[in-house]
Tab-separated table of N, CA, C and O in Angstrom:
chain	number	residue	atom	x	y	z
A	11	UNK	N	1.688	100.701	94.075
A	11	UNK	CA	2.296	101.034	95.362
A	11	UNK	C	1.636	100.253	96.500
A	11	UNK	O	2.299	99.913	97.468
A	12	UNK	N	0.346	99.995	96.402
A	12	UNK	CA	-0.355	99.295	97.473
A	12	UNK	C	0.117	97.849	97.591
A	12	UNK	O	0.142	97.288	98.685
A	13	UNK	N	0.483	97.223	96.481
A	13	UNK	CA	1.006	95.855	96.528
A	13	UNK	C	2.337	95.805	97.261
A	13	UNK	O	2.594	94.893	98.046
A	14	UNK	N	3.184	96.761	97.009
A	14	UNK	CA	4.490	96.820	97.655
A	14	UNK	C	4.354	97.207	99.126
A	14	UNK	O	5.094	96.709	99.971
A	15	UNK	N	3.402	98.048	99.447
A	15	UNK	CA	3.204	98.481	100.830
A	15	UNK	C	2.831	97.304	101.717
A	15	UNK	O	3.302	97.196	102.860
A	16	UNK	N	2.002	96.412	101.198
A	16	UNK	CA	1.630	95.235	101.978
A	16	UNK	C	2.847	94.343	102.251
A	16	UNK	O	3.014	93.826	103.348
A	17	UNK	N	3.690	94.173	101.255
A	17	UNK	CA	4.900	93.360	101.435
A	17	UNK	C	5.868	94.006	102.423
A	17	UNK	O	6.492	93.318	103.241
A	18	UNK	N	5.966	95.327	102.370
A	18	UNK	CA	6.842	96.038	103.303
A	18	UNK	C	6.315	95.913	104.729
A	18	UNK	O	7.082	95.717	105.674
A	19	UNK	N	5.007	95.998	104.907
A	19	UNK	CA	4.405	95.852	106.242
A	19	UNK	C	4.631	94.438	106.768
A	19	UNK	O	5.004	94.241	107.929
A	20	UNK	N	4.446	93.436	105.927
A	20	UNK	CA	4.689	92.045	106.344
A	20	UNK	C	6.151	91.850	106.717
A	20	UNK	O	6.470	91.224	107.731
A	21	UNK	N	7.046	92.414	105.894
A	21	UNK	CA	8.477	92.311	106.183
A	21	UNK	C	8.815	92.985	107.509
A	21	UNK	O	9.573	92.447	108.321
A	22	UNK	N	8.251	94.151	107.751
A	22	UNK	CA	8.487	94.858	109.012
A	22	UNK	C	7.969	94.085	110.207
A	22	UNK	O	8.617	94.020	111.256
A	23	UNK	N	6.792	93.481	110.069
A	23	UNK	CA	6.237	92.672	111.163
A	23	UNK	C	7.090	91.438	111.430
A	23	UNK	O	7.281	91.046	112.588
A	24	UNK	N	7.606	90.819	110.375
A	24	UNK	CA	8.489	89.671	110.557
A	24	UNK	C	9.786	90.065	111.260
A	24	UNK	O	10.278	89.350	112.137
A	25	UNK	N	10.342	91.217	110.899
A	25	UNK	CA	11.549	91.707	111.579
A	25	UNK	C	11.272	92.012	113.042
A	25	UNK	O	12.079	91.683	113.919
A	26	UNK	N	10.138	92.629	113.315
A	26	UNK	CA	9.765	92.930	114.693
A	26	UNK	C	9.562	91.652	115.495
A	26	UNK	O	10.039	91.531	116.621
A	27	UNK	N	8.878	90.682	114.904
A	27	UNK	CA	8.679	89.394	115.576
A	27	UNK	C	9.992	88.678	115.848
A	27	UNK	O	10.185	88.085	116.911
A	28	UNK	N	10.897	88.745	114.885
A	28	UNK	CA	12.209	88.117	115.069
A	28	UNK	C	12.988	88.778	116.201
A	28	UNK	O	13.620	88.094	117.013
A	29	UNK	N	12.919	90.098	116.275
A	29	UNK	CA	13.612	90.826	117.337
A	29	UNK	C	13.043	90.474	118.707
A	29	UNK	O	13.789	90.234	119.655
A	30	UNK	N	11.743	90.432	118.812
A	30	UNK	CA	11.098	90.094	120.092
A	30	UNK	C	11.422	88.661	120.489
A	30	UNK	O	11.727	88.375	121.650
A	31	UNK	N	11.387	87.750	119.532
A	31	UNK	CA	11.711	86.351	119.808
A	31	UNK	C	13.165	86.200	120.267
A	31	UNK	O	13.447	85.467	121.221
A	32	UNK	N	14.080	86.919	119.617
A	32	UNK	CA	15.491	86.869	120.036
A	32	UNK	C	15.665	87.406	121.450
A	32	UNK	O	16.488	86.888	122.210
A	33	UNK	N	14.918	88.440	121.809
A	33	UNK	CA	14.999	88.971	123.170
A	33	UNK	C	14.549	87.928	124.183
A	33	UNK	O	15.197	87.719	125.199
A	34	UNK	N	13.442	87.259	123.903
A	34	UNK	CA	12.927	86.259	124.831
A	34	UNK	C	13.823	85.027	124.905
A	34	UNK	O	13.798	84.307	125.897
A	35	UNK	N	14.608	84.773	123.877
A	35	UNK	CA	15.549	83.656	123.915
A	35	UNK	C	16.811	84.045	124.678
A	35	UNK	O	17.342	83.264	125.471
A	36	UNK	N	17.307	85.252	124.461
A	36	UNK	CA	18.565	85.687	125.061
A	36	UNK	C	18.449	86.037	126.538
A	36	UNK	O	19.392	85.853	127.289
A	37	UNK	N	17.315	86.564	126.966
A	37	UNK	CA	17.177	87.015	128.347
A	37	UNK	C	17.436	85.905	129.356
A	37	UNK	O	18.219	86.099	130.285
A	38	UNK	N	16.822	84.722	129.226
A	38	UNK	CA	17.114	83.668	130.210
A	38	UNK	C	18.572	83.203	130.170
A	38	UNK	O	19.154	82.889	131.202
A	39	UNK	N	19.174	83.181	128.974
A	39	UNK	CA	20.569	82.760	128.873
A	39	UNK	C	21.485	83.723	129.611
A	39	UNK	O	22.371	83.310	130.362
A	40	UNK	N	21.278	85.006	129.421
A	40	UNK	CA	22.114	86.014	130.094
A	40	UNK	C	21.860	85.994	131.591
A	40	UNK	O	22.793	86.026	132.397
A	41	UNK	N	20.594	85.918	131.984
A	41	UNK	CA	20.249	85.892	133.403
A	41	UNK	C	20.848	84.661	134.077
A	41	UNK	O	21.413	84.750	135.165
A	42	UNK	N	20.759	83.518	133.423
A	42	UNK	CA	21.274	82.282	133.997
A	42	UNK	C	22.793	82.321	134.130
A	42	UNK	O	23.338	81.937	135.170
A	43	UNK	N	23.479	82.798	133.098
A	43	UNK	CA	24.943	82.839	133.185
A	43	UNK	C	25.413	83.789	134.280
A	43	UNK	O	26.351	83.482	135.017
A	44	UNK	N	24.746	84.937	134.421
A	44	UNK	CA	25.138	85.884	135.471
A	44	UNK	C	24.790	85.369	136.861
A	44	UNK	O	25.542	85.578	137.813
A	45	UNK	N	23.664	84.690	136.988
A	45	UNK	CA	23.287	84.183	138.306
A	45	UNK	C	24.207	83.041	138.740
A	45	UNK	O	24.529	82.923	139.924
A	46	UNK	N	24.657	82.225	137.792
A	46	UNK	CA	25.620	81.168	138.129
A	46	UNK	C	26.924	81.792	138.587
A	46	UNK	O	27.524	81.357	139.578
A	47	UNK	N	27.381	82.823	137.886
A	47	UNK	CA	28.625	83.508	138.255
A	47	UNK	C	28.531	84.095	139.658
A	47	UNK	O	29.435	83.911	140.482
A	48	UNK	N	27.434	84.780	139.957
A	48	UNK	CA	27.270	85.382	141.277
A	48	UNK	C	27.178	84.323	142.376
A	48	UNK	O	27.735	84.490	143.457
A	49	UNK	N	26.494	83.228	142.100
A	49	UNK	CA	26.372	82.153	143.092
A	49	UNK	C	27.735	81.542	143.386
A	49	UNK	O	28.065	81.265	144.553
A	50	UNK	N	28.551	81.341	142.353
A	50	UNK	CA	29.887	80.784	142.567
A	50	UNK	C	30.780	81.750	143.351
A	50	UNK	O	31.584	81.325	144.185
A	51	UNK	N	30.636	83.045	143.108
A	51	UNK	CA	31.405	84.036	143.873
A	51	UNK	C	31.004	84.009	145.342
A	51	UNK	O	31.862	84.067	146.230
A	52	UNK	N	29.727	83.916	145.603
A	52	UNK	CA	29.246	83.878	146.996
A	52	UNK	C	29.744	82.617	147.687
A	52	UNK	O	30.163	82.646	148.852
A	53	UNK	N	29.721	81.490	146.979
A	53	UNK	CA	30.229	80.246	147.561
A	53	UNK	C	31.716	80.352	147.872
A	53	UNK	O	32.174	79.890	148.927
A	54	UNK	N	32.480	80.986	146.972
A	54	UNK	CA	33.913	81.159	147.207
A	54	UNK	C	34.160	82.093	148.387
A	54	UNK	O	35.053	81.848	149.204
A	55	UNK	N	33.382	83.153	148.488
A	55	UNK	CA	33.551	84.082	149.609
A	55	UNK	C	33.211	83.427	150.940
A	55	UNK	O	33.839	83.729	151.962
A	56	UNK	N	32.246	82.541	150.952
A	56	UNK	CA	31.933	81.847	152.205
A	56	UNK	C	33.070	80.917	152.609
A	56	UNK	O	33.340	80.748	153.799
A	57	UNK	N	33.772	80.350	151.645
A	57	UNK	CA	34.935	79.515	151.979
A	57	UNK	C	36.116	80.374	152.428
A	57	UNK	O	36.884	79.968	153.284
A	58	UNK	N	36.264	81.560	151.833
A	58	UNK	CA	37.357	82.455	152.202
A	58	UNK	C	37.177	82.926	153.645
A	58	UNK	O	38.156	83.113	154.372
A	59	UNK	N	35.943	83.086	154.082
A	59	UNK	CA	35.703	83.569	155.436
A	59	UNK	C	36.151	82.558	156.495
A	59	UNK	O	36.299	82.913	157.656
A	60	UNK	N	36.410	81.323	156.091
A	60	UNK	CA	36.808	80.290	157.045
A	60	UNK	C	38.314	80.047	157.096
A	60	UNK	O	38.762	79.227	157.880
A	61	UNK	N	39.106	80.757	156.278
A	61	UNK	CA	40.548	80.518	156.300
A	61	UNK	C	41.189	81.278	157.455
A	61	UNK	O	40.624	82.236	157.995
A	62	UNK	N	42.378	80.852	157.802
A	62	UNK	CA	43.136	81.466	158.880
A	62	UNK	C	43.551	82.879	158.480
A	62	UNK	O	43.906	83.133	157.329
A	63	UNK	N	43.554	83.810	159.450
A	63	UNK	CA	43.882	85.200	159.148
A	63	UNK	C	45.318	85.346	158.662
A	63	UNK	O	45.599	86.138	157.786
A	64	UNK	N	46.237	84.562	159.209
A	64	UNK	CA	47.638	84.661	158.767
A	64	UNK	C	47.792	84.194	157.321
A	64	UNK	O	48.550	84.764	156.553
A	65	UNK	N	47.058	83.168	156.958
A	65	UNK	CA	47.086	82.720	155.561
A	65	UNK	C	46.525	83.799	154.650
A	65	UNK	O	47.039	84.034	153.553
A	66	UNK	N	45.472	84.445	155.102
A	66	UNK	CA	44.859	85.519	154.331
A	66	UNK	C	45.832	86.679	154.150
A	66	UNK	O	45.916	87.263	153.075
A	67	UNK	N	46.603	87.012	155.211
A	67	UNK	CA	47.572	88.091	155.115
A	67	UNK	C	48.688	87.742	154.137
A	67	UNK	O	49.173	88.604	153.414
A	68	UNK	N	49.096	86.480	154.099
A	68	UNK	CA	50.150	86.070	153.179
A	68	UNK	C	49.690	86.142	151.722
A	68	UNK	O	50.480	86.466	150.837
A	69	UNK	N	48.429	85.828	151.495
A	69	UNK	CA	47.922	85.836	150.120
A	69	UNK	C	47.677	87.266	149.644
A	69	UNK	O	48.056	87.633	148.547
A	70	UNK	N	47.052	88.074	150.433
A	70	UNK	CA	46.743	89.449	150.038
A	70	UNK	C	45.353	89.557	149.449
A	70	UNK	O	44.833	88.621	148.847
A	71	UNK	N	44.775	90.740	149.605
A	71	UNK	CA	43.396	90.958	149.164
A	71	UNK	C	43.255	90.907	147.649
A	71	UNK	O	42.343	90.279	147.120
A	72	UNK	N	44.157	91.562	146.951
A	72	UNK	CA	44.077	91.610	145.489
A	72	UNK	C	44.182	90.243	144.853
A	72	UNK	O	43.414	89.899	143.946
A	73	UNK	N	45.126	89.463	145.338
A	73	UNK	CA	45.291	88.119	144.784
A	73	UNK	C	44.107	87.228	145.133
A	73	UNK	O	43.668	86.412	144.317
A	74	UNK	N	43.559	87.399	146.326
A	74	UNK	CA	42.400	86.608	146.724
A	74	UNK	C	41.202	86.935	145.837
A	74	UNK	O	40.485	86.037	145.379
A	75	UNK	N	40.985	88.211	145.552
A	75	UNK	CA	39.889	88.613	144.673
A	75	UNK	C	40.103	88.070	143.267
A	75	UNK	O	39.173	87.590	142.621
A	76	UNK	N	41.348	88.120	142.809
A	76	UNK	CA	41.673	87.595	141.477
A	76	UNK	C	41.392	86.100	141.392
A	76	UNK	O	40.822	85.617	140.411
A	77	UNK	N	41.746	85.361	142.419
A	77	UNK	CA	41.507	83.915	142.442
A	77	UNK	C	40.001	83.628	142.449
A	77	UNK	O	39.525	82.734	141.740
A	78	UNK	N	39.257	84.394	143.247
A	78	UNK	CA	37.801	84.202	143.311
A	78	UNK	C	37.157	84.509	141.960
A	78	UNK	O	36.320	83.748	141.464
A	79	UNK	N	37.544	85.622	141.346
A	79	UNK	CA	36.981	85.998	140.046
A	79	UNK	C	37.314	84.959	138.976
A	79	UNK	O	36.439	84.554	138.203
A	80	UNK	N	38.569	84.525	138.924
A	80	UNK	CA	38.971	83.531	137.921
A	80	UNK	C	38.280	82.195	138.154
A	80	UNK	O	37.859	81.531	137.204
A	81	UNK	N	38.160	81.800	139.408
A	81	UNK	CA	37.483	80.545	139.716
A	81	UNK	C	36.008	80.589	139.372
A	81	UNK	O	35.456	79.629	138.828
A	82	UNK	N	35.365	81.706	139.663
A	82	UNK	CA	33.946	81.838	139.344
A	82	UNK	C	33.728	81.865	137.834
A	82	UNK	O	32.779	81.260	137.321
A	83	UNK	N	34.615	82.543	137.108
A	83	UNK	CA	34.498	82.571	135.642
A	83	UNK	C	34.719	81.180	135.052
A	83	UNK	O	34.003	80.759	134.139
A	84	UNK	N	35.699	80.459	135.578
A	84	UNK	CA	35.955	79.100	135.093
A	84	UNK	C	34.778	78.174	135.415
A	84	UNK	O	34.357	77.369	134.576
A	85	UNK	N	34.239	78.292	136.607
A	85	UNK	CA	33.078	77.481	136.979
A	85	UNK	C	31.871	77.787	136.119
A	85	UNK	O	31.130	76.880	135.718
A	86	UNK	N	31.657	79.058	135.820
A	86	UNK	CA	30.552	79.438	134.949
A	86	UNK	C	30.739	78.862	133.560
A	86	UNK	O	29.791	78.364	132.951
A	87	UNK	N	31.971	78.932	133.045
A	87	UNK	CA	32.227	78.365	131.721
A	87	UNK	C	31.987	76.862	131.709
A	87	UNK	O	31.467	76.328	130.733
A	88	UNK	N	32.375	76.188	132.761
A	88	UNK	CA	32.173	74.737	132.816
A	88	UNK	C	30.688	74.418	132.892
A	88	UNK	O	30.177	73.597	132.129
A	89	UNK	N	29.987	75.067	133.817
A	89	UNK	CA	28.577	74.742	134.020
A	89	UNK	C	27.711	75.241	132.865
A	89	UNK	O	26.959	74.488	132.260
A	90	UNK	N	27.823	76.521	132.558
A	90	UNK	CA	26.913	77.120	131.583
A	90	UNK	C	27.347	76.840	130.152
A	90	UNK	O	26.565	76.355	129.340
A	91	UNK	N	28.600	77.162	129.843
A	91	UNK	CA	29.039	77.083	128.455
A	91	UNK	C	29.204	75.655	127.969
A	91	UNK	O	29.169	75.415	126.771
A	92	UNK	N	29.395	74.706	128.871
A	92	UNK	CA	29.548	73.324	128.418
A	92	UNK	C	28.302	72.499	128.710
A	92	UNK	O	27.579	72.093	127.802
A	93	UNK	N	28.017	72.244	129.985
A	93	UNK	CA	26.945	71.314	130.337
A	93	UNK	C	25.570	71.800	129.891
A	93	UNK	O	24.798	71.051	129.282
A	94	UNK	N	25.236	73.045	130.204
A	94	UNK	CA	23.909	73.522	129.840
A	94	UNK	C	23.764	73.713	128.336
A	94	UNK	O	22.691	73.511	127.783
A	95	UNK	N	24.840	74.070	127.654
A	95	UNK	CA	24.781	74.158	126.189
A	95	UNK	C	24.607	72.779	125.562
A	95	UNK	O	23.876	72.619	124.593
A	96	UNK	N	25.286	71.781	126.132
A	96	UNK	CA	25.114	70.414	125.622
A	96	UNK	C	23.669	69.986	125.788
A	96	UNK	O	23.058	69.434	124.862
A	97	UNK	N	23.094	70.232	126.966
A	97	UNK	CA	21.698	69.860	127.195
A	97	UNK	C	20.735	70.655	126.321
A	97	UNK	O	19.714	70.137	125.875
A	98	UNK	N	21.065	71.903	126.069
A	98	UNK	CA	20.158	72.772	125.311
A	98	UNK	C	20.265	72.553	123.809
A	98	UNK	O	19.266	72.630	123.093
A	99	UNK	N	21.468	72.301	123.295
A	99	UNK	CA	21.663	72.232	121.857
A	99	UNK	C	21.857	70.813	121.336
A	99	UNK	O	21.247	70.432	120.345
A	100	UNK	N	22.690	70.028	121.993
A	100	UNK	CA	22.991	68.705	121.472
A	100	UNK	C	21.930	67.672	121.794
A	100	UNK	O	21.590	66.840	120.948
A	101	UNK	N	21.422	67.679	122.995
A	101	UNK	CA	20.453	66.659	123.406
A	101	UNK	C	19.190	66.647	122.536
A	101	UNK	O	18.777	65.571	122.089
A	102	UNK	N	18.563	67.788	122.244
A	102	UNK	CA	17.402	67.746	121.350
A	102	UNK	C	17.751	67.218	119.957
A	102	UNK	O	16.977	66.471	119.365
A	103	UNK	N	18.920	67.581	119.449
A	103	UNK	CA	19.331	67.095	118.136
A	103	UNK	C	19.498	65.581	118.146
A	103	UNK	O	19.056	64.890	117.219
A	104	UNK	N	20.112	65.067	119.193
A	104	UNK	CA	20.304	63.619	119.300
A	104	UNK	C	18.957	62.910	119.417
A	104	UNK	O	18.715	61.895	118.755
A	105	UNK	N	18.057	63.440	120.229
A	105	UNK	CA	16.744	62.809	120.414
A	105	UNK	C	15.956	62.801	119.105
A	105	UNK	O	15.396	61.769	118.709
A	106	UNK	N	15.914	63.944	118.413
A	106	UNK	CA	15.192	63.985	117.142
A	106	UNK	C	15.832	63.066	116.111
A	106	UNK	O	15.127	62.402	115.345
A	107	UNK	N	17.141	63.003	116.083
A	107	UNK	CA	17.811	62.106	115.146
A	107	UNK	C	17.454	60.659	115.432
A	107	UNK	O	17.176	59.885	114.509
A	108	UNK	N	17.447	60.278	116.701
A	108	UNK	CA	17.091	58.905	117.054
A	108	UNK	C	15.634	58.596	116.715
A	108	UNK	O	15.312	57.491	116.272
A	109	UNK	N	14.753	59.560	116.907
A	109	UNK	CA	13.337	59.356	116.558
A	109	UNK	C	13.193	59.153	115.050
A	109	UNK	O	12.502	58.233	114.595
A	110	UNK	N	13.862	60.001	114.268
A	110	UNK	CA	13.754	59.865	112.818
A	110	UNK	C	14.396	58.575	112.320
A	110	UNK	O	13.884	57.939	111.403
A	111	UNK	N	15.499	58.178	112.924
A	111	UNK	CA	16.139	56.922	112.532
A	111	UNK	C	15.234	55.738	112.860
A	111	UNK	O	15.073	54.816	112.066
A	112	UNK	N	14.611	55.768	114.039
A	112	UNK	CA	13.729	54.656	114.398
A	112	UNK	C	12.494	54.616	113.502
A	112	UNK	O	11.997	53.557	113.176
A	113	UNK	N	11.991	55.766	113.075
A	113	UNK	CA	10.841	55.800	112.166
A	113	UNK	C	11.221	55.260	110.788
A	113	UNK	O	10.416	54.622	110.129
A	114	UNK	N	12.422	55.540	110.341
A	114	UNK	CA	12.871	55.051	109.036
A	114	UNK	C	13.117	53.541	109.054
A	114	UNK	O	12.897	52.869	108.060
A	115	UNK	N	13.591	53.021	110.160
A	115	UNK	CA	13.863	51.577	110.230
A	115	UNK	C	12.581	50.775	110.370
A	115	UNK	O	12.543	49.604	110.028
A	116	UNK	N	11.508	51.410	110.865
A	116	UNK	CA	10.222	50.711	110.989
A	116	UNK	C	9.566	50.501	109.629
A	116	UNK	O	8.785	49.578	109.461
A	117	UNK	N	9.899	51.293	108.682
A	117	UNK	CA	9.283	51.185	107.344
A	117	UNK	C	9.896	50.084	106.618
A	117	UNK	O	10.166	49.300	106.122
């Protein structure tokens, strides 16, 4: 039983470490995506404050909010889901691949 207990403790510690590591990886991603969304909404609201009141009355509050929300979501998807993901996931892969290719050609 003592042999199995040690393996179970190691397995539990590995699961705990994996959970903590996943939390530290996910927290900045979630924080960054939400902060980009909020920043884009604030930028859109500052532009809305400069439009003519008659134009605002023709559009309506509900439609204006819908346009702001959709625009902010689209901007977040463009910035976070595309550009930052490319920099975070593809760029390191490309760099490591080029390093390994250059090391192989030197031999």
